[in-house]
């Protein structure tokens, strides 16, 4: 891929500081640049700090990633809240998180198509390698998702069978008095699908 952005080439503590400020959304670009110059005067003096436009581009990429992660996290929470543990909701939530990571990889591939800060385009060979790796991971994730759905289907079927068996046993235990005849029980069995 093209050259790393000027943000990625920064000292780790400066990069982490920029990421935290951008993620919080509490400052404008101009305020962030001024804050960086004040907090890291040595880097500012040696012209190591990124430009306003570099911070803006990086902020847009970071925001896309954060939105994808937030959406995936929310989906995982909803899945876990509405599905019983017997359906392996945690695995489903984990699958959703892995899907987010693959989405991140696809974003990286799209960004690889864009010219870098130095105007260089991504190396086609590197792009093919990234696509190959993504395809392999997507295939693995798809198999995992299919296996999970099959497991959930089996759990649902076993739960239904257990419920029907319990209903059948209760119906058989019900005495034939108070207007409940053998014909009534047969009609109830038929309506519930009890064999």
PDB file of C-alpha atoms in Angstrom:
ATOM      1  CA  UNK A   1       0.000   0.000   0.000  1.00  0.00           C
ATOM      2  CA  UNK A   2       1.091   3.634  -0.259  1.00  0.00           C
ATOM      3  CA  UNK A   3       3.067   5.445   2.377  1.00  0.00           C
ATOM      4  CA  UNK A   4       1.740   5.575   5.900  1.00  0.00           C
ATOM      5  CA  UNK A   5      -0.118   8.746   6.803  1.00  0.00           C
ATOM      6  CA  UNK A   6       1.787  11.356   8.773  1.00  0.00           C
ATOM      7  CA  UNK A   7      -0.344  10.435  11.797  1.00  0.00           C
ATOM      8  CA  UNK A   8       0.726   6.795  11.616  1.00  0.00           C
ATOM      9  CA  UNK A   9       4.378   7.870  11.544  1.00  0.00           C
ATOM     10  CA  UNK A  10       4.074   9.927  14.750  1.00  0.00           C
ATOM     11  CA  UNK A  11       5.426   8.927  18.141  1.00  0.00           C
ATOM     12  CA  UNK A  12       2.933   6.547  19.786  1.00  0.00           C
ATOM     13  CA  UNK A  13       1.994   8.970  22.581  1.00  0.00           C
ATOM     14  CA  UNK A  14       1.213  11.779  20.103  1.00  0.00           C
ATOM     15  CA  UNK A  15      -0.807   9.430  17.876  1.00  0.00           C
ATOM     16  CA  UNK A  16      -2.748   8.091  20.889  1.00  0.00           C
ATOM     17  CA  UNK A  17      -3.437  11.665  22.039  1.00  0.00           C
ATOM     18  CA  UNK A  18      -4.781  12.628  18.596  1.00  0.00           C
ATOM     19  CA  UNK A  19      -6.935   9.489  18.441  1.00  0.00           C
ATOM     20  CA  UNK A  20      -8.386  10.156  21.893  1.00  0.00           C
ATOM     21  CA  UNK A  21      -9.212  13.775  21.044  1.00  0.00           C
ATOM     22  CA  UNK A  22     -10.754  12.843  17.695  1.00  0.00           C
ATOM     23  CA  UNK A  23     -12.750   9.986  19.220  1.00  0.00           C
ATOM     24  CA  UNK A  24     -14.160  12.249  21.929  1.00  0.00           C
ATOM     25  CA  UNK A  25     -15.322  14.770  19.321  1.00  0.00           C
ATOM     26  CA  UNK A  26     -14.858  17.548  21.849  1.00  0.00           C
ATOM     27  CA  UNK A  27     -12.528  19.773  19.811  1.00  0.00           C
ATOM     28  CA  UNK A  28     -12.404  21.311  16.357  1.00  0.00           C
ATOM     29  CA  UNK A  29      -9.450  20.666  14.059  1.00  0.00           C
ATOM     30  CA  UNK A  30      -8.027  24.117  14.766  1.00  0.00           C
ATOM     31  CA  UNK A  31      -8.352  23.583  18.515  1.00  0.00           C
ATOM     32  CA  UNK A  32      -6.678  20.182  18.216  1.00  0.00           C
ATOM     33  CA  UNK A  33      -3.748  21.588  16.228  1.00  0.00           C
ATOM     34  CA  UNK A  34      -3.280  24.386  18.796  1.00  0.00           C
ATOM     35  CA  UNK A  35      -3.554  21.865  21.627  1.00  0.00           C
ATOM     36  CA  UNK A  36      -0.947  19.606  19.991  1.00  0.00           C
ATOM     37  CA  UNK A  37       1.501  22.493  19.625  1.00  0.00           C
ATOM     38  CA  UNK A  38       1.026  23.372  23.285  1.00  0.00           C
ATOM     39  CA  UNK A  39       1.211  19.808  24.611  1.00  0.00           C
ATOM     40  CA  UNK A  40       4.104  18.656  22.394  1.00  0.00           C
ATOM     41  CA  UNK A  41       6.295  21.775  21.897  1.00  0.00           C
ATOM     42  CA  UNK A  42       9.409  19.806  20.917  1.00  0.00           C
ATOM     43  CA  UNK A  43       7.540  18.026  18.107  1.00  0.00           C
ATOM     44  CA  UNK A  44       6.010  21.326  17.024  1.00  0.00           C
ATOM     45  CA  UNK A  45       9.439  23.000  16.983  1.00  0.00           C
ATOM     46  CA  UNK A  46      10.913  20.246  14.819  1.00  0.00           C
ATOM     47  CA  UNK A  47       7.885  20.265  12.465  1.00  0.00           C
ATOM     48  CA  UNK A  48       6.985  16.673  13.364  1.00  0.00           C
ATOM     49  CA  UNK A  49       3.314  17.438  14.040  1.00  0.00           C
ATOM     50  CA  UNK A  50       0.824  16.690  11.257  1.00  0.00           C
ATOM     51  CA  UNK A  51      -0.891  19.337   9.172  1.00  0.00           C
ATOM     52  CA  UNK A  52      -4.508  20.341   9.690  1.00  0.00           C
ATOM     53  CA  UNK A  53      -5.537  18.518   6.488  1.00  0.00           C
ATOM     54  CA  UNK A  54      -3.716  15.323   7.553  1.00  0.00           C
ATOM     55  CA  UNK A  55      -5.522  15.395  10.898  1.00  0.00           C
ATOM     56  CA  UNK A  56      -8.823  15.992   9.069  1.00  0.00           C
ATOM     57  CA  UNK A  57      -8.313  13.018   6.739  1.00  0.00           C
ATOM     58  CA  UNK A  58      -7.260  10.817   9.629  1.00  0.00           C
ATOM     59  CA  UNK A  59     -10.279  11.965  11.644  1.00  0.00           C
ATOM     60  CA  UNK A  60     -12.639  10.969   8.822  1.00  0.00           C
ATOM     61  CA  UNK A  61     -11.107   7.485   8.617  1.00  0.00           C
ATOM     62  CA  UNK A  62     -11.231   7.119  12.403  1.00  0.00           C
ATOM     63  CA  UNK A  63     -14.872   8.245  12.490  1.00  0.00           C
ATOM     64  CA  UNK A  64     -15.862   5.630   9.876  1.00  0.00           C
ATOM     65  CA  UNK A  65     -14.186   2.946  11.928  1.00  0.00           C
ATOM     66  CA  UNK A  66     -15.743   4.117  15.175  1.00  0.00           C
ATOM     67  CA  UNK A  67     -19.217   4.176  13.592  1.00  0.00           C
ATOM     68  CA  UNK A  68     -18.773   0.623  12.316  1.00  0.00           C
ATOM     69  CA  UNK A  69     -17.608  -0.579  15.713  1.00  0.00           C
ATOM     70  CA  UNK A  70     -20.463   1.193  17.521  1.00  0.00           C
ATOM     71  CA  UNK A  71     -23.022  -0.325  15.157  1.00  0.00           C
ATOM     72  CA  UNK A  72     -21.558  -3.802  15.545  1.00  0.00           C
ATOM     73  CA  UNK A  73     -21.378  -3.488  19.325  1.00  0.00           C
ATOM     74  CA  UNK A  74     -24.994  -2.340  19.505  1.00  0.00           C
ATOM     75  CA  UNK A  75     -26.077  -5.234  17.297  1.00  0.00           C
ATOM     76  CA  UNK A  76     -24.179  -7.699  19.475  1.00  0.00           C
ATOM     77  CA  UNK A  77     -25.827  -6.305  22.617  1.00  0.00           C
ATOM     78  CA  UNK A  78     -29.285  -6.581  21.048  1.00  0.00           C
ATOM     79  CA  UNK A  79     -28.632 -10.142  19.971  1.00  0.00           C
ATOM     80  CA  UNK A  80     -27.452 -11.132  23.415  1.00  0.00           C
ATOM     81  CA  UNK A  81     -30.366  -9.358  25.129  1.00  0.00           C
ATOM     82  CA  UNK A  82     -33.017 -11.051  22.992  1.00  0.00           C
ATOM     83  CA  UNK A  83     -31.608 -14.556  22.628  1.00  0.00           C
ATOM     84  CA  UNK A  84     -31.232 -17.171  25.333  1.00  0.00           C
ATOM     85  CA  UNK A  85     -27.822 -18.551  26.188  1.00  0.00           C
ATOM     86  CA  UNK A  86     -28.891 -21.942  24.864  1.00  0.00           C
ATOM     87  CA  UNK A  87     -28.867 -20.433  21.371  1.00  0.00           C
ATOM     88  CA  UNK A  88     -25.214 -19.452  21.817  1.00  0.00           C
ATOM     89  CA  UNK A  89     -25.860 -15.707  21.613  1.00  0.00           C
ATOM     90  CA  UNK A  90     -22.281 -14.960  22.622  1.00  0.00           C
ATOM     91  CA  UNK A  91     -20.939 -16.730  19.563  1.00  0.00           C
ATOM     92  CA  UNK A  92     -23.373 -14.834  17.401  1.00  0.00           C
ATOM     93  CA  UNK A  93     -22.251 -11.569  18.998  1.00  0.00           C
ATOM     94  CA  UNK A  94     -18.626 -12.558  18.453  1.00  0.00           C
ATOM     95  CA  UNK A  95     -19.389 -13.306  14.800  1.00  0.00           C
ATOM     96  CA  UNK A  96     -20.847  -9.805  14.487  1.00  0.00           C
ATOM     97  CA  UNK A  97     -17.641  -8.369  15.934  1.00  0.00           C
ATOM     98  CA  UNK A  98     -15.515 -10.354  13.471  1.00  0.00           C
ATOM     99  CA  UNK A  99     -17.723  -9.060  10.671  1.00  0.00           C
ATOM    100  CA  UNK A 100     -16.902  -5.541  11.842  1.00  0.00           C
ATOM    101  CA  UNK A 101     -13.197  -6.328  11.596  1.00  0.00           C
ATOM    102  CA  UNK A 102     -13.686  -7.596   8.051  1.00  0.00           C
ATOM    103  CA  UNK A 103     -15.569  -4.400   7.275  1.00  0.00           C
ATOM    104  CA  UNK A 104     -12.526  -2.520   8.590  1.00  0.00           C
ATOM    105  CA  UNK A 105     -10.328  -4.520   6.226  1.00  0.00           C
ATOM    106  CA  UNK A 106     -12.571  -3.625   3.297  1.00  0.00           C
ATOM    107  CA  UNK A 107     -12.325   0.055   4.276  1.00  0.00           C
ATOM    108  CA  UNK A 108      -8.548  -0.306   4.324  1.00  0.00           C
ATOM    109  CA  UNK A 109      -8.668  -1.771   0.820  1.00  0.00           C
ATOM    110  CA  UNK A 110     -10.751   1.146  -0.388  1.00  0.00           C
ATOM    111  CA  UNK A 111      -8.311   3.555   1.199  1.00  0.00           C
ATOM    112  CA  UNK A 112      -5.479   1.700  -0.515  1.00  0.00           C
ATOM    113  CA  UNK A 113      -7.015   2.761  -3.837  1.00  0.00           C
ATOM    114  CA  UNK A 114      -6.785   6.412  -2.834  1.00  0.00           C
ATOM    115  CA  UNK A 115      -3.543   8.219  -3.412  1.00  0.00           C
ATOM    116  CA  UNK A 116      -1.457   8.647  -0.260  1.00  0.00           C
ATOM    117  CA  UNK A 117      -0.190  11.954   1.064  1.00  0.00           C
ATOM    118  CA  UNK A 118       2.724  11.730  -1.323  1.00  0.00           C
ATOM    119  CA  UNK A 119       0.435  11.077  -4.321  1.00  0.00           C
ATOM    120  CA  UNK A 120       1.486   7.422  -4.660  1.00  0.00           C
ATOM    121  CA  UNK A 121      -1.146   4.807  -5.443  1.00  0.00           C
ATOM    122  CA  UNK A 122      -1.220   1.467  -3.646  1.00  0.00           C
ATOM    123  CA  UNK A 123       0.830  -1.376  -5.086  1.00  0.00           C
ATOM    124  CA  UNK A 124      -1.550  -3.685  -7.047  1.00  0.00           C
ATOM    125  CA  UNK A 125       0.299  -6.750  -5.734  1.00  0.00           C
ATOM    126  CA  UNK A 126      -0.300  -5.698  -2.138  1.00  0.00           C
ATOM    127  CA  UNK A 127      -3.948  -5.025  -2.939  1.00  0.00           C
ATOM    128  CA  UNK A 128      -4.361  -8.532  -4.420  1.00  0.00           C
ATOM    129  CA  UNK A 129      -2.697 -10.025  -1.341  1.00  0.00           C
ATOM    130  CA  UNK A 130      -5.078  -8.112   0.925  1.00  0.00           C
ATOM    131  CA  UNK A 131      -8.081  -9.221  -1.142  1.00  0.00           C
ATOM    132  CA  UNK A 132      -6.924 -12.829  -0.988  1.00  0.00           C
ATOM    133  CA  UNK A 133      -6.529 -12.668   2.774  1.00  0.00           C
ATOM    134  CA  UNK A 134      -9.946 -11.011   3.167  1.00  0.00           C
ATOM    135  CA  UNK A 135     -11.604 -13.636   0.938  1.00  0.00           C
ATOM    136  CA  UNK A 136     -10.105 -16.457   3.013  1.00  0.00           C
ATOM    137  CA  UNK A 137     -11.289 -14.850   6.252  1.00  0.00           C
ATOM    138  CA  UNK A 138     -14.761 -14.214   4.832  1.00  0.00           C
ATOM    139  CA  UNK A 139     -15.025 -17.885   3.794  1.00  0.00           C
ATOM    140  CA  UNK A 140     -14.047 -18.987   7.314  1.00  0.00           C
ATOM    141  CA  UNK A 141     -16.532 -16.572   8.856  1.00  0.00           C
ATOM    142  CA  UNK A 142     -19.289 -17.761   6.528  1.00  0.00           C
ATOM    143  CA  UNK A 143     -18.664 -21.399   7.511  1.00  0.00           C
ATOM    144  CA  UNK A 144     -18.721 -20.396  11.168  1.00  0.00           C
ATOM    145  CA  UNK A 145     -21.965 -18.489  10.682  1.00  0.00           C
ATOM    146  CA  UNK A 146     -23.594 -21.445   8.899  1.00  0.00           C
ATOM    147  CA  UNK A 147     -22.504 -23.830  11.674  1.00  0.00           C
ATOM    148  CA  UNK A 148     -23.883 -21.449  14.289  1.00  0.00           C
ATOM    149  CA  UNK A 149     -27.238 -21.177  12.474  1.00  0.00           C
ATOM    150  CA  UNK A 150     -27.434 -24.987  12.228  1.00  0.00           C
ATOM    151  CA  UNK A 151     -26.705 -25.272  15.951  1.00  0.00           C
ATOM    152  CA  UNK A 152     -29.353 -22.678  16.782  1.00  0.00           C
ATOM    153  CA  UNK A 153     -31.871 -24.485  14.578  1.00  0.00           C
ATOM    154  CA  UNK A 154     -31.172 -27.780  16.364  1.00  0.00           C
ATOM    155  CA  UNK A 155     -31.577 -26.086  19.750  1.00  0.00           C
ATOM    156  CA  UNK A 156     -34.903 -24.573  18.654  1.00  0.00           C
ATOM    157  CA  UNK A 157     -36.125 -27.976  17.384  1.00  0.00           C
ATOM    158  CA  UNK A 158     -35.043 -29.744  20.588  1.00  0.00           C
ATOM    159  CA  UNK A 159     -36.744 -27.067  22.686  1.00  0.00           C
ATOM    160  CA  UNK A 160     -39.959 -27.412  20.670  1.00  0.00           C
ATOM    161  CA  UNK A 161     -39.906 -31.210  20.992  1.00  0.00           C
ATOM    162  CA  UNK A 162     -39.364 -30.940  24.738  1.00  0.00           C
ATOM    163  CA  UNK A 163     -42.245 -28.469  25.078  1.00  0.00           C
ATOM    164  CA  UNK A 164     -44.577 -30.670  23.023  1.00  0.00           C
ATOM    165  CA  UNK A 165     -43.631 -33.699  25.109  1.00  0.00           C
ATOM    166  CA  UNK A 166     -44.356 -31.781  28.324  1.00  0.00           C
ATOM    167  CA  UNK A 167     -47.720 -30.643  26.927  1.00  0.00           C
ATOM    168  CA  UNK A 168     -48.560 -34.198  25.850  1.00  0.00           C
ATOM    169  CA  UNK A 169     -47.719 -35.542  29.305  1.00  0.00           C
ATOM    170  CA  UNK A 170     -49.869 -32.889  31.004  1.00  0.00           C
ATOM    171  CA  UNK A 171     -52.735 -33.584  28.617  1.00  0.00           C
ATOM    172  CA  UNK A 172     -52.516 -37.339  29.299  1.00  0.00           C
ATOM    173  CA  UNK A 173     -52.456 -36.682  33.056  1.00  0.00           C
ATOM    174  CA  UNK A 174     -55.591 -34.547  32.815  1.00  0.00           C
ATOM    175  CA  UNK A 175     -58.602 -36.486  34.106  1.00  0.00           C
ATOM    176  CA  UNK A 176     -61.663 -37.056  31.925  1.00  0.00           C
ATOM    177  CA  UNK A 177     -64.001 -34.942  33.981  1.00  0.00           C
ATOM    178  CA  UNK A 178     -65.428 -31.440  33.781  1.00  0.00           C
ATOM    179  CA  UNK A 179     -66.272 -31.799  30.109  1.00  0.00           C
ATOM    180  CA  UNK A 180     -62.781 -32.950  28.992  1.00  0.00           C
ATOM    181  CA  UNK A 181     -63.417 -36.024  26.898  1.00  0.00           C
ATOM    182  CA  UNK A 182     -61.060 -38.211  24.890  1.00  0.00           C
ATOM    183  CA  UNK A 183     -62.288 -36.406  21.765  1.00  0.00           C
ATOM    184  CA  UNK A 184     -61.460 -33.003  23.346  1.00  0.00           C
ATOM    185  CA  UNK A 185     -57.965 -34.228  24.225  1.00  0.00           C
ATOM    186  CA  UNK A 186     -57.530 -35.499  20.656  1.00  0.00           C
ATOM    187  CA  UNK A 187     -58.591 -32.098  19.286  1.00  0.00           C
ATOM    188  CA  UNK A 188     -56.101 -30.337  21.602  1.00  0.00           C
ATOM    189  CA  UNK A 189     -53.330 -32.739  20.523  1.00  0.00           C
ATOM    190  CA  UNK A 190     -54.094 -32.037  16.880  1.00  0.00           C
ATOM    191  CA  UNK A 191     -54.181 -28.254  17.401  1.00  0.00           C
ATOM    192  CA  UNK A 192     -50.800 -28.311  19.199  1.00  0.00           C
ATOM    193  CA  UNK A 193     -49.205 -30.730  16.756  1.00  0.00           C
ATOM    194  CA  UNK A 194     -48.636 -33.377  19.398  1.00  0.00           C
ATOM    195  CA  UNK A 195     -48.177 -36.813  17.846  1.00  0.00           C
TER     196      UNK A 195
END
